[in-house]
Short mmCIF file of C-alpha atoms in Angstrom, two decimals:
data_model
loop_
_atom_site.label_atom_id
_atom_site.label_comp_id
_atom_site.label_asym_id
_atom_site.label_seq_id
_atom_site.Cartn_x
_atom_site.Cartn_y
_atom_site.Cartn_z
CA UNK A 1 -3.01 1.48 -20.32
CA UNK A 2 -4.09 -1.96 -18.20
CA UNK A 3 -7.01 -1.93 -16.60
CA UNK A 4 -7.20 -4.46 -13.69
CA UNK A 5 -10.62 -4.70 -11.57
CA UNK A 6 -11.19 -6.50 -8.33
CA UNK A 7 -14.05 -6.87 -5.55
CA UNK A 8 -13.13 -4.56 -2.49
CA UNK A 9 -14.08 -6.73 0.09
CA UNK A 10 -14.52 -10.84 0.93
CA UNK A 11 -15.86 -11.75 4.15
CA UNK A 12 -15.19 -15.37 4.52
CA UNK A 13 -15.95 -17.94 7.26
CA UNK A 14 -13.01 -20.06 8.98
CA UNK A 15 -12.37 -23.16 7.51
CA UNK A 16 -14.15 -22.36 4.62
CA UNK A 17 -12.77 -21.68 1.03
CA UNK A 18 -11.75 -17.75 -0.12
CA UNK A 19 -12.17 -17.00 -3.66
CA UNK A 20 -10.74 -13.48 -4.67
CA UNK A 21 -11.26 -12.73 -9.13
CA UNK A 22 -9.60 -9.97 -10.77
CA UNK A 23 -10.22 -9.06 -14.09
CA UNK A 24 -7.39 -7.57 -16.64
CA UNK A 25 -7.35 -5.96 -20.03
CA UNK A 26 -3.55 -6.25 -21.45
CA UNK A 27 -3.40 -9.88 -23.54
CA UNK A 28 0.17 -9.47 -23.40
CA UNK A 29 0.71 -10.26 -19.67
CA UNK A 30 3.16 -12.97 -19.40
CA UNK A 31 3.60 -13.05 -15.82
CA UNK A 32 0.11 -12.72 -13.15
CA UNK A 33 1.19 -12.54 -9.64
CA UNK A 34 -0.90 -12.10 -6.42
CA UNK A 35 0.15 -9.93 -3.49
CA UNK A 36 -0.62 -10.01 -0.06
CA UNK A 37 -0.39 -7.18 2.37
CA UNK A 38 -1.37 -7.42 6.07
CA UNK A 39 -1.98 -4.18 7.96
CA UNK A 40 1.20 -1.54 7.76
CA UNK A 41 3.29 -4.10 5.90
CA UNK A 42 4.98 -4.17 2.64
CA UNK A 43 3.99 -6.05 -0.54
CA UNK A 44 4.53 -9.95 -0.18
CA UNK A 45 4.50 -12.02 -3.16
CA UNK A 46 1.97 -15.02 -2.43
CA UNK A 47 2.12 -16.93 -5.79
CA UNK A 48 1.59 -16.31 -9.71
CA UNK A 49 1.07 -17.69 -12.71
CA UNK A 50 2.62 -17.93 -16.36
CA UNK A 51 0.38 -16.56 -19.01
CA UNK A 52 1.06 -20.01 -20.63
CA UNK A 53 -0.73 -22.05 -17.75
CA UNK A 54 -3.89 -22.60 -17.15
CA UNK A 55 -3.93 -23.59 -13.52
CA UNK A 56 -1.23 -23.24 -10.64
CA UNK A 57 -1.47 -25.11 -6.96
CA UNK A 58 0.88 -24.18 -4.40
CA UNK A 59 -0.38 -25.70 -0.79
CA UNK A 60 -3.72 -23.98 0.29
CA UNK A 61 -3.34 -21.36 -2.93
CA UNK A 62 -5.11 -22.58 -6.19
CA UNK A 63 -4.81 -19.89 -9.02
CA UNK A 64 -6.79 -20.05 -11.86
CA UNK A 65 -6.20 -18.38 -15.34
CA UNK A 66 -8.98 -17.97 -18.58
CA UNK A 67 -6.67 -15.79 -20.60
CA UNK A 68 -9.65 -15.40 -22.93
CA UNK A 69 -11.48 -13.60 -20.34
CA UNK A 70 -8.78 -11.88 -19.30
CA UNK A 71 -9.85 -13.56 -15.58
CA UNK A 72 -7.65 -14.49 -12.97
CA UNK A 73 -8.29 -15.86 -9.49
CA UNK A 74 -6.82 -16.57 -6.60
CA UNK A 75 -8.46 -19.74 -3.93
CA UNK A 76 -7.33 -20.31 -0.47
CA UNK A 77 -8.23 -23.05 1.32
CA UNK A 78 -9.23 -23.94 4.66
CA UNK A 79 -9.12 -19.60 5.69
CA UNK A 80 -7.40 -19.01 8.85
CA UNK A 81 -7.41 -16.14 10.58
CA UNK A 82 -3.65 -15.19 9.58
CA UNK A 83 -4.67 -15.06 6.28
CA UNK A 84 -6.43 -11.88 6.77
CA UNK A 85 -5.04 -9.42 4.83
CA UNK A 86 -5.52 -7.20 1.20
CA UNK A 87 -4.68 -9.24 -1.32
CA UNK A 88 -3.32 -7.63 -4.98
CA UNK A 89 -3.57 -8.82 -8.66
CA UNK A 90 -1.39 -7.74 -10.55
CA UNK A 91 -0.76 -8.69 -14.29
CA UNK A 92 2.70 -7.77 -15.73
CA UNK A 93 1.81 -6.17 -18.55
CA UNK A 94 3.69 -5.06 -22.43
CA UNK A 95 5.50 -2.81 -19.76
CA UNK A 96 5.14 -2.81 -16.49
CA UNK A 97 3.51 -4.19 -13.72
CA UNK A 98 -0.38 -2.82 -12.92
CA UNK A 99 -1.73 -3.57 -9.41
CA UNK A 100 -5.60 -3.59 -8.88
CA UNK A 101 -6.94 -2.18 -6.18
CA UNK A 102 -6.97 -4.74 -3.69
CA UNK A 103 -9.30 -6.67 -2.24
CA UNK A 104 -10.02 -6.73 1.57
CA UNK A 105 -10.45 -10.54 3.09
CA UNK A 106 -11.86 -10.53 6.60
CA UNK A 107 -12.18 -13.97 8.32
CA UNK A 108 -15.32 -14.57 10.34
CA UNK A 109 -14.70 -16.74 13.26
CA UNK B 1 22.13 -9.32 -1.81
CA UNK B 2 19.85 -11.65 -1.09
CA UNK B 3 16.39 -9.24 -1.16
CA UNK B 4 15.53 -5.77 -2.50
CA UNK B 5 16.80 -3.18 0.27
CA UNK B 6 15.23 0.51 0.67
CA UNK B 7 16.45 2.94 3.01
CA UNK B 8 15.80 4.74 4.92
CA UNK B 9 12.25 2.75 5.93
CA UNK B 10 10.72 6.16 7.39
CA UNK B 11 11.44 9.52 6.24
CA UNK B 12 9.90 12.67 7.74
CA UNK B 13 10.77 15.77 6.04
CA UNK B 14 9.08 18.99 5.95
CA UNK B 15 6.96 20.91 2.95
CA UNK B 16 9.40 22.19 0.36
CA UNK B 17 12.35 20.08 1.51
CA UNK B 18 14.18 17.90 -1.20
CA UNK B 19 14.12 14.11 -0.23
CA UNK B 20 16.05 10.92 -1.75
CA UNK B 21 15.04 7.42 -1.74
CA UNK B 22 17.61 4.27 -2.13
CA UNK B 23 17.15 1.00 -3.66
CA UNK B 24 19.52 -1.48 -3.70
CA UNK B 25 18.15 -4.30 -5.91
CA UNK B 26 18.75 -7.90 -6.21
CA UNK B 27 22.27 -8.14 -7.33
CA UNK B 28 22.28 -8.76 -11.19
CA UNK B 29 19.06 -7.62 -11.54
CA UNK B 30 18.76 -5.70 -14.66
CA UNK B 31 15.53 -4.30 -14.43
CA UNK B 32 14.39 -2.17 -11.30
CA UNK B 33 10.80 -0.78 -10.70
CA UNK B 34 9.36 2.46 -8.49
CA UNK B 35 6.18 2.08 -6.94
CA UNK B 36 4.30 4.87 -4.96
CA UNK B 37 1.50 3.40 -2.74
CA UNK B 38 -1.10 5.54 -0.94
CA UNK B 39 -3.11 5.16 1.94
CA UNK B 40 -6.05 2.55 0.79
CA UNK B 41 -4.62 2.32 -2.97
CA UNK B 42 -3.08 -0.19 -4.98
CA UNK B 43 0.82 0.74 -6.00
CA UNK B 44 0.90 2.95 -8.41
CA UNK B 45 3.81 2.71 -11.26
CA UNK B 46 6.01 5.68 -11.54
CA UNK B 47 9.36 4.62 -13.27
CA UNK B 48 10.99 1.88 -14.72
CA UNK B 49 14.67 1.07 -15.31
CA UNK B 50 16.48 -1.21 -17.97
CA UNK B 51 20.38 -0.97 -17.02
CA UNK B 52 20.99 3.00 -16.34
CA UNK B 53 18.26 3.88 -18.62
CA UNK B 54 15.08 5.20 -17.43
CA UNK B 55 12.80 3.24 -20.42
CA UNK B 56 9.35 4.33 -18.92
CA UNK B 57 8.79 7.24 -16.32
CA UNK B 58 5.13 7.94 -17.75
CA UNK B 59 4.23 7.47 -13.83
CA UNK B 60 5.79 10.38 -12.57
CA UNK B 61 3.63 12.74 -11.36
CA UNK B 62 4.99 16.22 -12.19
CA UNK B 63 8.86 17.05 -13.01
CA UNK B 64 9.50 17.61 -8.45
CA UNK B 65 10.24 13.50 -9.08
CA UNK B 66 13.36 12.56 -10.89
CA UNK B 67 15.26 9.04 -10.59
CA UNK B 68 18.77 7.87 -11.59
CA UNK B 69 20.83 4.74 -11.59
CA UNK B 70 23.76 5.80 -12.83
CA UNK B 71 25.09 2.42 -12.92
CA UNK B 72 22.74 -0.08 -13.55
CA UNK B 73 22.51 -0.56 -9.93
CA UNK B 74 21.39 0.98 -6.77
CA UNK B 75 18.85 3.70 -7.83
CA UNK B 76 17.74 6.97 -6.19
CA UNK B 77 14.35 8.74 -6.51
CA UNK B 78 14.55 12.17 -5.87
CA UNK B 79 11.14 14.61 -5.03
CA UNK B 80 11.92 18.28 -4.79
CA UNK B 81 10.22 20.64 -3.06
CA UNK B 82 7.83 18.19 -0.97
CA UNK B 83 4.21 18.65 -0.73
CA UNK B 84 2.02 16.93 1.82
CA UNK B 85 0.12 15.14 -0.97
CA UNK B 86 3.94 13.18 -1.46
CA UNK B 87 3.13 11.04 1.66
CA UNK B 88 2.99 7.43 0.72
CA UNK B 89 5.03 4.72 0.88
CA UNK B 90 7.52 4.24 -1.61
CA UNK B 91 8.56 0.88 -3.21
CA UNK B 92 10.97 -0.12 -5.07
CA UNK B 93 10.92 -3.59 -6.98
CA UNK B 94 13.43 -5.65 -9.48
CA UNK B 95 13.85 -8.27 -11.77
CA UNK B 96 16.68 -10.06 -13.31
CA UNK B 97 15.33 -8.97 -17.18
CA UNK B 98 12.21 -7.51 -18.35
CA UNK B 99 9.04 -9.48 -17.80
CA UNK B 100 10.54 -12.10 -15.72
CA UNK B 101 9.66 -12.21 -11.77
CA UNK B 102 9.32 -9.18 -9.97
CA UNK B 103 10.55 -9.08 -6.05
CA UNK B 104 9.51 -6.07 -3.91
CA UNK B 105 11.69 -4.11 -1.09
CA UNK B 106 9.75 -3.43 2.27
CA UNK B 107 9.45 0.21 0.98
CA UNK B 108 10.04 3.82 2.18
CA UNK B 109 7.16 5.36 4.17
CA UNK B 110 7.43 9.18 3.81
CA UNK B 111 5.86 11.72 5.37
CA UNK B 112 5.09 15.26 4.83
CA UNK B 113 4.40 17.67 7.67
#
């Protein structure tokens, strides 16, 4: 089944730039989505990608895609404070949708 | 409606008890999704739906969890005979076809005593 592999934990400074990768093994995903979740909340879909595009930019969220790699990442810009949270890949697969483990993003003040 | 709904949000039931789970998906969303998501894990796939039929429920863990959505809509997960290891929060996801984007419900947080 998919494989997907990410860091555990970013510790980034306000202001600066938050880079999270995840790494996938099914060559089939179409769709690549990133989820955030903030303590004792649900899942909240913060952006994705088409397996057909190499970069996406939505506001402060840059995702990047090297399907040969199988390598996905996620950039936020200018971290703030509210955007600390576990954030999810999770590539949608030949059938279903496979979440990594999360990683943790803790903003330094 | 206009977002996945799950009820109830918080269960507590008791070892042994039988529990169900509702999801109401997006209407005319074809393909719904169960999610189980423990404390400190990523979701974890269970089963997935296409119309009434169940066309992967390699996730479940043992044959206490069933599912049904008898008509292509609102779906039920059922656990029998709770154990305390069943604690998690449930989710339950849908998509107007296969492969195209998935929207999550807020979940069902149960708990085992």
């Amino acid at each position: 089944g998919e494989d997907v592999e990410q860091s555990l934990f970013l510790s980034v400074r306000e202001g600066d730039s938050s880079v999270i990768n995840c790494t996938y093994t099914d060559s089939s995903s179409t769709y690549l989505y990133w989820y955030k979740q903030e303590p004792g909340a649900g899942l909240q879909l913060l952006t994705y990608i088409f397996s057909n595009m190499d970069m996406k930019q939505d506001q402060r969220l840059t995702v990047l895609l090297n399907k040969k790699d199988k390598h996905l990442s996620l950039r936020i810009a200018d971290t703030q404070t509210g955007d600390s949270a576990i954030y999810f890949c999770a590539p949608h697969g030949s059938e279903k949708l496979t979440f990594g483990t999360g990683t943790r993003l803790t903003i330094i003040p | 409606g206009a977002g996945v709904s799950q009820t109830p949000s918080n269960k507590v039931t008791e070892k042994g008890k039988y529990v169900e789970l509702r999801c109401d998906p997006i209407s005319g969303h074809t393909a719904l999704y169960w999610y189980r998501q423990s404390l400190g894990q990523g979701p974890e796939f269970l089963i997935y739906f296409q119309g009434t039929g169940a066309a992967d429920d390699s996730g479940l863990p043992n044959d206490r969890f069933f599912a049904v959505r008898p008509e292509g809509s609102v779906s039920t997960l059922k656990i029998q005979r709770t154990e305390r290891g069943d604690s998690a929060v449930y989710l339950c996801a849908s998509s107007l076809a296969f492969r195209d984007r998935i929207v999550f419900g807020s979940g069902t947080r149960l708990t085992v005593v």
